[in-house]
Short mmCIF file of C-alpha atoms (C1' of nucleotides) in Angstrom, two decimals:
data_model
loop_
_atom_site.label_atom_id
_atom_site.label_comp_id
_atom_site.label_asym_id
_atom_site.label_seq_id
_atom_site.Cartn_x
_atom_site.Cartn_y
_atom_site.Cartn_z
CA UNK A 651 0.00 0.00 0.00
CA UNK A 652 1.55 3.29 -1.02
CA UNK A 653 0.89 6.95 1.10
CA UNK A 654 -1.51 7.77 -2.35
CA UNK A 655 -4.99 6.86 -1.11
CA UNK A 656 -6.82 4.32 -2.95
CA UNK A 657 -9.15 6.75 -4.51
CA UNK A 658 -10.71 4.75 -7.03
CA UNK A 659 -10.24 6.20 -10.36
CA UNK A 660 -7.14 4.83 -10.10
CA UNK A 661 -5.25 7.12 -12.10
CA UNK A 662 -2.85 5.57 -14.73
CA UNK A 663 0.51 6.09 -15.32
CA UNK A 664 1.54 8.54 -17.91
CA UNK A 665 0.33 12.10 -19.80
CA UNK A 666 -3.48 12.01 -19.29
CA UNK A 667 -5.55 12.25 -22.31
CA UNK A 668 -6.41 15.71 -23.75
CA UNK A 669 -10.13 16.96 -22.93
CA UNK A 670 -9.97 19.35 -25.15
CA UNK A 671 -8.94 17.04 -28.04
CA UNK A 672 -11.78 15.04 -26.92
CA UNK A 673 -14.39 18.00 -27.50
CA UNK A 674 -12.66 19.26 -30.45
CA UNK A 675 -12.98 15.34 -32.16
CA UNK A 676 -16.41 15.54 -31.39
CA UNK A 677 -17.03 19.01 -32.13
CA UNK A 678 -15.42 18.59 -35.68
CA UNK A 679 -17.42 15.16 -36.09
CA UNK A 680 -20.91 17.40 -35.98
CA UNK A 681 -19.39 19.81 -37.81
CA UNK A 682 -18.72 17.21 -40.88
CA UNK A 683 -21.63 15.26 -40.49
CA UNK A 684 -23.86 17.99 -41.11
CA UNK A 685 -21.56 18.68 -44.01
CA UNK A 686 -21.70 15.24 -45.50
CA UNK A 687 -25.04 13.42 -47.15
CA UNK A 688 -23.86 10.25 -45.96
CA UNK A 689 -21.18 8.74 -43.06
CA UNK A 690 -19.00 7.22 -45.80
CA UNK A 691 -18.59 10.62 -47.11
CA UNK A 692 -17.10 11.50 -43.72
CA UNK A 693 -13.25 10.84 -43.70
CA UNK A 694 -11.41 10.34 -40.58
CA UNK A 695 -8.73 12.58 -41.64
CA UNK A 696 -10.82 15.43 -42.34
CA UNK A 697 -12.07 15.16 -38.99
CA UNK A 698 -8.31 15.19 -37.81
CA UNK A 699 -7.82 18.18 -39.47
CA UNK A 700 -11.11 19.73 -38.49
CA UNK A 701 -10.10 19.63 -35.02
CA UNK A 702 -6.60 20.03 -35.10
CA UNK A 703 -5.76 16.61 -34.11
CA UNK A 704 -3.52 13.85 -34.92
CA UNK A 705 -5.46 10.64 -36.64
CA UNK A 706 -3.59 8.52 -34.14
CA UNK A 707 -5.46 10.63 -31.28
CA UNK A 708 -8.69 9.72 -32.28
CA UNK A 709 -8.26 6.15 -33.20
CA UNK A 710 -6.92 5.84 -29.77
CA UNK A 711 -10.37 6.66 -28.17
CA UNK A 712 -12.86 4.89 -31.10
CA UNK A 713 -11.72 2.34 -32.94
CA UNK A 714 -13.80 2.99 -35.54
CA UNK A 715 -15.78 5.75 -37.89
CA UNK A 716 -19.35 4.58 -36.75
CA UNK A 717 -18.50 4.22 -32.63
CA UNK A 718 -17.09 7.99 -33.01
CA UNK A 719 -20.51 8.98 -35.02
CA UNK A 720 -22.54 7.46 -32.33
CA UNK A 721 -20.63 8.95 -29.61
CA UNK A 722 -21.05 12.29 -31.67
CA UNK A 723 -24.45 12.02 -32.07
CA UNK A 724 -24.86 11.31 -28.33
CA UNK A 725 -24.28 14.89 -27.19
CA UNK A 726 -26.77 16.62 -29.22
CA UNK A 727 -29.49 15.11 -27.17
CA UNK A 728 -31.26 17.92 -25.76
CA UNK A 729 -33.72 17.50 -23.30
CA UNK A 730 -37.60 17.79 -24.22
CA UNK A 731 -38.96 20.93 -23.14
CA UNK A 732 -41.78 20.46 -20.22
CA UNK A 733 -45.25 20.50 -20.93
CA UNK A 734 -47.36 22.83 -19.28
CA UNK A 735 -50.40 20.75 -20.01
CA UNK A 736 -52.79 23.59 -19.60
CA UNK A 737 -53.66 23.02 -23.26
CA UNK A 738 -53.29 20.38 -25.97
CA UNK A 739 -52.81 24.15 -28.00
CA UNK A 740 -50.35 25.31 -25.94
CA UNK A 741 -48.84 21.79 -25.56
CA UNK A 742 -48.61 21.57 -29.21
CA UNK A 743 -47.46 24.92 -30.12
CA UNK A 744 -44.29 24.18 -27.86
CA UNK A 745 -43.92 20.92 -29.72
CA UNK A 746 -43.65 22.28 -32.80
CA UNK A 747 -41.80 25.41 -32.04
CA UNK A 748 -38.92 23.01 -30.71
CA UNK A 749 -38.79 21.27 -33.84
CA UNK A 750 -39.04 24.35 -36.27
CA UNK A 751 -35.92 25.07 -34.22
CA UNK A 752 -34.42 21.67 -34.61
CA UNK A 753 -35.13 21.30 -37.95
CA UNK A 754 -33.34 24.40 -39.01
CA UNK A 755 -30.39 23.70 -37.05
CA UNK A 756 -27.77 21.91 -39.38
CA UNK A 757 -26.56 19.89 -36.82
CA UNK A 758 -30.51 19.12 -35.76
CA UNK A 759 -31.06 18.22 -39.55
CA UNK A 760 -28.45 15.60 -39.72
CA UNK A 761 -29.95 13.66 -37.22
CA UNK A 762 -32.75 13.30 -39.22
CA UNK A 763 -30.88 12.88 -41.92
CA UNK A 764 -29.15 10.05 -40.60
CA UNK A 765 -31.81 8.16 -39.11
CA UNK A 766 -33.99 8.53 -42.68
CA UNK A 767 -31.05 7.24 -44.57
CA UNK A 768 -28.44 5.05 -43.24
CA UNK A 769 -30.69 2.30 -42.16
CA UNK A 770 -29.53 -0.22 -44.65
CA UNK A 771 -25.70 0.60 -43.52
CA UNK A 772 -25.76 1.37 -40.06
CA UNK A 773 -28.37 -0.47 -38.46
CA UNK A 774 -26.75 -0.50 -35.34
CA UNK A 775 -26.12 3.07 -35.55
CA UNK A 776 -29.10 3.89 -36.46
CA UNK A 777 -31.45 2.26 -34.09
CA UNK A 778 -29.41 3.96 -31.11
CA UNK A 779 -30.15 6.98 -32.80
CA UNK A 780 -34.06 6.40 -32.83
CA UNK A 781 -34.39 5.21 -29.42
CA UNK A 782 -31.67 7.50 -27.42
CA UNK A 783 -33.57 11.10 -29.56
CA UNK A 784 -36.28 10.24 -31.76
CA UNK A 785 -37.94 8.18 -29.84
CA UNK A 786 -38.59 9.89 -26.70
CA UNK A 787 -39.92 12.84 -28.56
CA UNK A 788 -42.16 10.91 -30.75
CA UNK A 789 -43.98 9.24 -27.65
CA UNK A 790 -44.22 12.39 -26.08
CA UNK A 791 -46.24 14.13 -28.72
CA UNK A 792 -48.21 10.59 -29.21
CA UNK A 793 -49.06 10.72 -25.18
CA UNK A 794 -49.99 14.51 -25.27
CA UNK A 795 -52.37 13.65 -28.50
CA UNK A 796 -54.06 11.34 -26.90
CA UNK A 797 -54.58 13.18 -23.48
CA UNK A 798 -56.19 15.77 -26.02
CA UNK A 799 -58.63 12.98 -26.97
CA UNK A 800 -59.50 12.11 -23.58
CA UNK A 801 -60.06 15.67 -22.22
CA UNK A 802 -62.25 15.93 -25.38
CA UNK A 803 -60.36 18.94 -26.84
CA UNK A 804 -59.60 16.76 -29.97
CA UNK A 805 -62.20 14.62 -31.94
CA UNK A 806 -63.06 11.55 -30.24
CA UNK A 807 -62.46 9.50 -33.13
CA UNK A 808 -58.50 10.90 -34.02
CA UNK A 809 -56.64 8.79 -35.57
CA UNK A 810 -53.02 9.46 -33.54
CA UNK A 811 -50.94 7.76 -35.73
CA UNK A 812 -51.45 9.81 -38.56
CA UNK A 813 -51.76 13.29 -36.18
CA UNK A 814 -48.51 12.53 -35.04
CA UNK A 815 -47.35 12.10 -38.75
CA UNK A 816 -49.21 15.36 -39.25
CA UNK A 817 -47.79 17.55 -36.67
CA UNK A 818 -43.93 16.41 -37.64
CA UNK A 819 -44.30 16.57 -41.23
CA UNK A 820 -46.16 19.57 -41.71
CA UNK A 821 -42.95 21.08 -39.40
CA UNK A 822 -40.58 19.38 -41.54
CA UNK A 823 -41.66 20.04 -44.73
CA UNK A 824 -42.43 23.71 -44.40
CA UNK A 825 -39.09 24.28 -43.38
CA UNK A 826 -37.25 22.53 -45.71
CA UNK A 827 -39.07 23.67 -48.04
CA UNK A 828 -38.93 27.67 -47.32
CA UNK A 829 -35.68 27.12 -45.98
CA UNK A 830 -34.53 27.71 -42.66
CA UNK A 831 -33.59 31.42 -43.62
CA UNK A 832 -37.00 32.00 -44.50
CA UNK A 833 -38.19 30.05 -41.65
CA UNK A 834 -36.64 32.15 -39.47
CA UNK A 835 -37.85 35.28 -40.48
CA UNK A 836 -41.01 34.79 -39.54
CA UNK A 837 -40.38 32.03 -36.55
CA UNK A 838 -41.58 33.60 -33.73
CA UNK A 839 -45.12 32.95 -34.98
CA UNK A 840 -44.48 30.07 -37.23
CA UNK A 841 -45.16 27.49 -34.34
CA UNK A 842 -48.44 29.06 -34.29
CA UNK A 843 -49.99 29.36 -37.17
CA UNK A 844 -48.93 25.81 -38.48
CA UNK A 845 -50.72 24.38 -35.07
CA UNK A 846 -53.71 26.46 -35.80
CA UNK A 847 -53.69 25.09 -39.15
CA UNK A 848 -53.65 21.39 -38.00
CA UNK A 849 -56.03 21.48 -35.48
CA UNK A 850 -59.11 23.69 -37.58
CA UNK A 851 -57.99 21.77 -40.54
CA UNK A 852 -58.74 23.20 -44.40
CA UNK A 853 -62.16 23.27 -44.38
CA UNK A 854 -64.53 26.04 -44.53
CA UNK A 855 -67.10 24.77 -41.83
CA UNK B 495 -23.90 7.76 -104.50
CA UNK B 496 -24.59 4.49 -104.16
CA UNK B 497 -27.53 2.09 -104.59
CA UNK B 498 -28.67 2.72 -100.67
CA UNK B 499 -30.96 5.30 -100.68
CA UNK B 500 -30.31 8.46 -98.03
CA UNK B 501 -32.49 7.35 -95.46
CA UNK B 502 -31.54 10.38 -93.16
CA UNK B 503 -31.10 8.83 -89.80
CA UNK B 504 -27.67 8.18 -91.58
CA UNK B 505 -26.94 4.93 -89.60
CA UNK B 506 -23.26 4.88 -88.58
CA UNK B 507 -21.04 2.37 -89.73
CA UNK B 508 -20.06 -0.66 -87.51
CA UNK B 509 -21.90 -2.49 -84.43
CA UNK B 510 -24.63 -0.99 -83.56
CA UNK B 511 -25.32 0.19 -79.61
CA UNK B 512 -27.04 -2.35 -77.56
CA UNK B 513 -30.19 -1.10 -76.27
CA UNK B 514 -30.41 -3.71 -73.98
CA UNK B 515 -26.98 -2.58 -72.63
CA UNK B 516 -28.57 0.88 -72.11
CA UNK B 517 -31.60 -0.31 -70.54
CA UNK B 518 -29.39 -2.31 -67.89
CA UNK B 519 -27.44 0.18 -66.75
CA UNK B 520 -29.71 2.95 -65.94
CA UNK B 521 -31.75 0.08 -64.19
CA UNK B 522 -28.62 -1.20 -62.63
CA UNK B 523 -28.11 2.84 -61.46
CA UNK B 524 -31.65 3.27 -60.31
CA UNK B 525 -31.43 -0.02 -58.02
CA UNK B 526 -27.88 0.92 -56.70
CA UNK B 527 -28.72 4.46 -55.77
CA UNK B 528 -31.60 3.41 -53.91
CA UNK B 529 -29.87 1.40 -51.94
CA UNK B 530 -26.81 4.13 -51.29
CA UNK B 531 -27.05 6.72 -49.19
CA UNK B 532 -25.67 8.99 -51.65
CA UNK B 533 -24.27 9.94 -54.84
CA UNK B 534 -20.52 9.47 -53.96
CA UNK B 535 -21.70 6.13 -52.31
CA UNK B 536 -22.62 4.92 -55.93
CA UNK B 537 -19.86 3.28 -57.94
CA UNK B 538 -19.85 3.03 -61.92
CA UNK B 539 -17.93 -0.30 -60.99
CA UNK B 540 -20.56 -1.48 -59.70
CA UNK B 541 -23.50 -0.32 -61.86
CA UNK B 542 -21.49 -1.82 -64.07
CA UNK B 543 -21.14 -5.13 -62.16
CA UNK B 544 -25.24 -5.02 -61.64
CA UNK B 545 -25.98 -4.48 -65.23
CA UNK B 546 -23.61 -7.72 -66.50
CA UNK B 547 -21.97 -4.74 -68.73
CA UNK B 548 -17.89 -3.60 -68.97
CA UNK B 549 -17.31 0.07 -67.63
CA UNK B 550 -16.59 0.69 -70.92
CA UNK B 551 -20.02 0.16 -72.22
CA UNK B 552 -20.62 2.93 -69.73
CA UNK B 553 -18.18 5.95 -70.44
CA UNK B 554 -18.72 5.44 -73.97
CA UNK B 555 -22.36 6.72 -73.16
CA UNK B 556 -21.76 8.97 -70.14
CA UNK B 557 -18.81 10.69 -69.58
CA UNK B 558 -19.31 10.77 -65.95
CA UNK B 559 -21.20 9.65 -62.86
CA UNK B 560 -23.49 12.61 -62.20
CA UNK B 561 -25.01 12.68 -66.45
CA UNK B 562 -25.73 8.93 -65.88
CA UNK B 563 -27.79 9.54 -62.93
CA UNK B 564 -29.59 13.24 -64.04
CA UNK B 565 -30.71 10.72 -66.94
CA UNK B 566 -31.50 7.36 -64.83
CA UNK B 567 -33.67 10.03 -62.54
CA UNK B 568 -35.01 11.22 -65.96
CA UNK B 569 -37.06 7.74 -66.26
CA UNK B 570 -38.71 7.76 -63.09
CA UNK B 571 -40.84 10.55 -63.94
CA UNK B 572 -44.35 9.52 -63.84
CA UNK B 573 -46.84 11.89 -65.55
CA UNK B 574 -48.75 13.96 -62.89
CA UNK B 575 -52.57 12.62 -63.16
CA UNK B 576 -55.46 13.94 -64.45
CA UNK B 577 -57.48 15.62 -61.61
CA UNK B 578 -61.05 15.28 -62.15
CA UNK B 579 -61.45 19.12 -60.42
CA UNK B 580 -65.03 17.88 -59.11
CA UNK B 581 -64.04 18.64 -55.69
CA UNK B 582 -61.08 19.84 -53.73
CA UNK B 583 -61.38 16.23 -51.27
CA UNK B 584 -61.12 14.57 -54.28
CA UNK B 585 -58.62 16.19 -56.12
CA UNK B 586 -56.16 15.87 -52.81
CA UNK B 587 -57.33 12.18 -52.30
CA UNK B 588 -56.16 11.51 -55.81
CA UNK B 589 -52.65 13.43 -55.43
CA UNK B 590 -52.26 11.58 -52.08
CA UNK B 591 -52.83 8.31 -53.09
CA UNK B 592 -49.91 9.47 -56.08
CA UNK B 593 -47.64 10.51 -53.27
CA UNK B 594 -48.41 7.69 -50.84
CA UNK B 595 -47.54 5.03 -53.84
CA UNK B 596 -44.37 6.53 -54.63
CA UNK B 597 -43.10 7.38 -50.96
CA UNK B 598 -43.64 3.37 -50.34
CA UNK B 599 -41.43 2.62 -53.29
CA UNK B 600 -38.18 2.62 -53.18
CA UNK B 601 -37.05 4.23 -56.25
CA UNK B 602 -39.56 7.28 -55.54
CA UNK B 603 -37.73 7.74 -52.16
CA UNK B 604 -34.55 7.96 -53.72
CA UNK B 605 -35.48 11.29 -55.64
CA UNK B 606 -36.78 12.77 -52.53
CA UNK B 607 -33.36 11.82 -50.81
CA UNK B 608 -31.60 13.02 -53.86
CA UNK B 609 -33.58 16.12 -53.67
CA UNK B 610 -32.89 16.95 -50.02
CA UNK B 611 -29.57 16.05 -48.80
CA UNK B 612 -27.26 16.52 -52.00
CA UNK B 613 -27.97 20.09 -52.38
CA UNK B 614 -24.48 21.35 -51.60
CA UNK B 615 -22.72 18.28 -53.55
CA UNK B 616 -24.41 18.23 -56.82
CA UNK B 617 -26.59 21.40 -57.18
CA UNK B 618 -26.72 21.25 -61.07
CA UNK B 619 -28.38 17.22 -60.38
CA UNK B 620 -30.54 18.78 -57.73
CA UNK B 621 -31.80 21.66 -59.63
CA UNK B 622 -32.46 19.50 -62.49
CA UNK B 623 -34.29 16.51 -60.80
CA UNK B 624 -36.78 19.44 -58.97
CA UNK B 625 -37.75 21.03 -62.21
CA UNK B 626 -38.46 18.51 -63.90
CA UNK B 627 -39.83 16.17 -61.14
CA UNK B 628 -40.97 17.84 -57.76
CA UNK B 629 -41.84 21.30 -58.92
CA UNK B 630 -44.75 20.47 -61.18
CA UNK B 631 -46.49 18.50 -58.32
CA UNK B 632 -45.63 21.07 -56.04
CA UNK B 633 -47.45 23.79 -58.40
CA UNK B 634 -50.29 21.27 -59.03
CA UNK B 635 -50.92 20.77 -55.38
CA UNK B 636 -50.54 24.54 -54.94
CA UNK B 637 -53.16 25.48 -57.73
CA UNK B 638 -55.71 22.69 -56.54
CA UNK B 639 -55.54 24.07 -52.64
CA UNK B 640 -55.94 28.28 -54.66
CA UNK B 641 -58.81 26.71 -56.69
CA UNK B 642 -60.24 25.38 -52.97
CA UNK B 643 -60.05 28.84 -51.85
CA UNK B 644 -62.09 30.59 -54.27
CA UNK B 645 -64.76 27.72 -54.89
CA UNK B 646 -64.88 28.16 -50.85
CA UNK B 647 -64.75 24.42 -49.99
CA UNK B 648 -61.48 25.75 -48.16
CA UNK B 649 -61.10 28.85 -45.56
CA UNK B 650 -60.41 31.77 -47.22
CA UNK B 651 -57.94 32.37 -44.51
CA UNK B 652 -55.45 29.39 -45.71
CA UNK B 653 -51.87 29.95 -45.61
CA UNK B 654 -51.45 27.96 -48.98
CA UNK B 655 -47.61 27.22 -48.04
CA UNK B 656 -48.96 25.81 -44.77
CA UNK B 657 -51.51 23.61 -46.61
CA UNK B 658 -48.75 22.82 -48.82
CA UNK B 659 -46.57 21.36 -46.40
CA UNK B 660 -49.42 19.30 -44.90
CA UNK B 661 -50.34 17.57 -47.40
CA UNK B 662 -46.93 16.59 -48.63
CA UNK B 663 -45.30 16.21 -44.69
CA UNK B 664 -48.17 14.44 -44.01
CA UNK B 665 -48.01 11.66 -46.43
CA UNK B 666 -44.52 11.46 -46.08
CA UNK B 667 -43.96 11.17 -42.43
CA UNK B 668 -46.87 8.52 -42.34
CA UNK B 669 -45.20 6.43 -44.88
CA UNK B 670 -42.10 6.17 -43.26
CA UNK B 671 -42.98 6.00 -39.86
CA UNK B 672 -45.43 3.54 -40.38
CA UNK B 673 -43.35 1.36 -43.05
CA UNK B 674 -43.89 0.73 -46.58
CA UNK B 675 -45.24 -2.87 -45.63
CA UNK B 676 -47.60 -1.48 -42.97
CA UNK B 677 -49.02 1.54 -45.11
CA UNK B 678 -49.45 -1.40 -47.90
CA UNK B 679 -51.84 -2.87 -45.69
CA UNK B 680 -54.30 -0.46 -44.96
CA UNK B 681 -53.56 1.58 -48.25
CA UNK B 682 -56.91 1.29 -49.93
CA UNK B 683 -58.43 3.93 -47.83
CA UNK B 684 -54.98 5.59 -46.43
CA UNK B 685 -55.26 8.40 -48.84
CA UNK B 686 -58.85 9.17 -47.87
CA UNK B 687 -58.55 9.09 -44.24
CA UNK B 688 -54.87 11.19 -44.39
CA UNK B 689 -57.42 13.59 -46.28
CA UNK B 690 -60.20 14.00 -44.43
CA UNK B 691 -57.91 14.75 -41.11
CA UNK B 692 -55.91 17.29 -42.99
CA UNK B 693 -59.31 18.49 -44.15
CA UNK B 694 -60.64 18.56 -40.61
CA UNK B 695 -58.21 19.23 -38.50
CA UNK B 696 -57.81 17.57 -35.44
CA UNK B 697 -60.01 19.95 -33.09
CA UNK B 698 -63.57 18.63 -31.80
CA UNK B 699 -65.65 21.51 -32.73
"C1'" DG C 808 15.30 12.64 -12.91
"C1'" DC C 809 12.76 8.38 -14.57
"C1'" DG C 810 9.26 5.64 -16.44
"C1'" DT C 811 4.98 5.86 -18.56
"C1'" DT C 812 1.58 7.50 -21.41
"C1'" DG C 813 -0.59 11.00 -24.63
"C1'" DC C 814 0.43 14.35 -28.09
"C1'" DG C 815 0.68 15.87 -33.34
"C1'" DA C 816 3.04 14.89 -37.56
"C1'" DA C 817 4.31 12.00 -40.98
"C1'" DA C 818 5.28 7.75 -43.47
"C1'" DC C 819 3.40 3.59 -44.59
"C1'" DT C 820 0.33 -0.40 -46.44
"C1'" DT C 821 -3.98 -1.68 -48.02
"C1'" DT C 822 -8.19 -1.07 -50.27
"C1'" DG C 823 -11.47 0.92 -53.42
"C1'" DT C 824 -12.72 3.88 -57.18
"C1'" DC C 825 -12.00 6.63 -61.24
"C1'" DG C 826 -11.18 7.08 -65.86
"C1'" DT C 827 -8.33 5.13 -69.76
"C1'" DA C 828 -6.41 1.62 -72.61
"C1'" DT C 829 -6.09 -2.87 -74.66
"C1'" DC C 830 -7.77 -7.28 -76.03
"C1'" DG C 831 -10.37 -10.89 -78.85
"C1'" DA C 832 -15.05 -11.68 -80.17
"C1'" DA C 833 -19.45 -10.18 -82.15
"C1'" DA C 834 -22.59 -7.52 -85.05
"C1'" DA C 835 -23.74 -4.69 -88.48
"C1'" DA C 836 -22.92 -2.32 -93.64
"C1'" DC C 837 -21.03 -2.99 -97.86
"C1'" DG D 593 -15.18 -11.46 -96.89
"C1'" DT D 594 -13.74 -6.85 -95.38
"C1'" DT D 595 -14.36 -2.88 -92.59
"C1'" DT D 596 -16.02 -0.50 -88.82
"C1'" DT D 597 -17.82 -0.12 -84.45
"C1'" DT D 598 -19.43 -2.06 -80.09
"C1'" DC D 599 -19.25 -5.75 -76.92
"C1'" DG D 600 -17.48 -7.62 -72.10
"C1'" DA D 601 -13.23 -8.46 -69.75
"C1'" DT D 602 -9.23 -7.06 -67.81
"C1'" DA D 603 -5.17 -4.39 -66.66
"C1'" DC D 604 -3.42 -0.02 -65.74
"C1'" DG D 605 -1.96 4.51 -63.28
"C1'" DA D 606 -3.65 8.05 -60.36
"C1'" DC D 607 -5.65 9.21 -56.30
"C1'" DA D 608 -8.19 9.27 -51.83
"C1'" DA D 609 -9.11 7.28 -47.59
"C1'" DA D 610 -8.62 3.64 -43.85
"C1'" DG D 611 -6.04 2.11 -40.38
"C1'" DT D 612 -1.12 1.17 -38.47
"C1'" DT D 613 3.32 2.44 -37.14
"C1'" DT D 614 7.17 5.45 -35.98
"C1'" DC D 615 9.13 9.63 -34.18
"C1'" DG D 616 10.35 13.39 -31.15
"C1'" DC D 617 8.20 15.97 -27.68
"C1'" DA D 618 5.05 17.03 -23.67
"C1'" DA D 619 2.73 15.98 -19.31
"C1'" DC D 620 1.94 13.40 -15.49
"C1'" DG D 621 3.21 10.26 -10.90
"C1'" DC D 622 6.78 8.88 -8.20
#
DNA sequence: GCGTTGCGAAACTTTGTCGTATCGAAAAAC
DNA sequence: GTTTTTCGATACGACAAAGTTTCGCAACGC
């Protein structure tokens, strides 16, 4: 036993790895990703590059392309927003105003991207994708649709399934198809107005 | 002159081109980019190992990767149909039931991936493949929702880029959350009921 | 100071693709 | 039969990227 306490991280030997190489690998991952249309079109020494790094750095913390992409990935989780439940309106507004946001991020986009794309080549990838971001938020809005049923602020006889597809795609498509430039101009209402559209509908009634 | 008369098409001299050749490889193409996650993914190699043809059969025709897809895209353009203009619910249940069939195949998806994620690779291929495939439907759609408008069968409030992206997210985000198999099962009425919630809304009023 | 480990840079091997060239055989016109 | 062109197959050089190794230096514990 040595006078060095037996705190248990037990602290190896030698130069401790770089955080800041860590972040700056990851960091120039996103930055690439969102840059690329697929991960085969990401190269590991562009990446190196990107952050300023030697390749042998980052091969000695992910031993391959896809583990660093996952790990990547990982850290753009951001937390759903709370629900104030007051109103499946309100509710929904907030929803959608978090994915308008998303959506016209770059680095929010190539999760999307990913998960729409890469299934036949990164399965693995892929699925932890789906069930560590999409996943959560897609139950979410499923749960507060279906709360709106039950209170009896949304037609008794709503099909959730395709209001969730609905809600998403109506935010997805509008803003990839005005572009998030465009999107943005008018944001702060955007949320809004697309909600109000869904839940009136098209119809003159 | 000689005793051959001057047909004008002025056949060339030697072998002629195979058609069937021809036919393979942009078949060969179609399959291989819907199963890549890009255009850099795609290999003439192995278009050319698909279509039982030598690479040379290939660059004699196309001198290079992107003109052999622009025209293997070309092919896939199905003409827009006739809408009966009877009624707006029809008119969008007929355009749905368009989108809904190509969003479950496979080669359809591929021009919508095309279309969306290699914008800052191949710009000339993107611009081409909307104007001659996305943006008609797009204007179609847009006309038929203008037309509901002034006939009244739609608000006369209607943000027609919001009804827009409905309609299209809609479809889309159903058909690949749910599955191509899945939305095969039920797809006899999927179009209609898509339809009448977009037409609807989802409020209980 | 010493041993150990991480650092970035660079060289290296391997693999895959591009685009070209070459080959003998086949298909057409004459 | 001769000529011309295309056919599929294959080999080639150039290049890009993957992943490994080496090198000299830096950072840590002891």
């Amino acid at each position: 036993m040595t006078t060095r306490d037996e705190t248990r991280p037990a602290r190896p030997a030698g130069r401790p790895r770089s955080e800041k190489a860590e972040k700056a690998i990851i960091e120039a991952t996103l930055d690439l990703i969102s840059e690329s249309a697929s991960i085969s079109d990401l190269s590991i020494e562009a990446i190196a590059a990107r952050a300023g790094v030697g390749k042998t750095t980052i091969y000695r913390r992910w031993s391959n392309k896809e583990d660093l992409v996952v790990d990547a990935l990982a850290v753009l989780k951001s937390p759903l927003p709370p629900l104030a439940g007051r109103s499946v309106r309100e509710d929904l507004i907030t929803c959608m105003e978090v994915m308008r946001r998303e959506a016209g991020d770059v680095r929010g986009r190539c999760v999307m991207n990913i998960a729409m794309n890469e299934n036949d080549r990164h399965p693995r990838l892929v699925e932890r994708v789906r069930q560590a971001t999409l996943q959560p938020r897609q139950e979410a809005l499923r749960a507060m649709l279906q709360r709106g049923v039950e209170t009896g602020e949304l037609r008794a006889d709503l099909d959730v399934a395709i209001a969730t597809a609905m809600v998403v795609g109506t935010v997805m498509w509008y803003v990839k198809s005005a572009g998030p430039g465009e999107a943005g101009a008018d944001s702060g209402t955007l949320a809004e107005r697309l909600a109000d559209h869904i839940l009136a509908g098209l119809s003159d009634r």
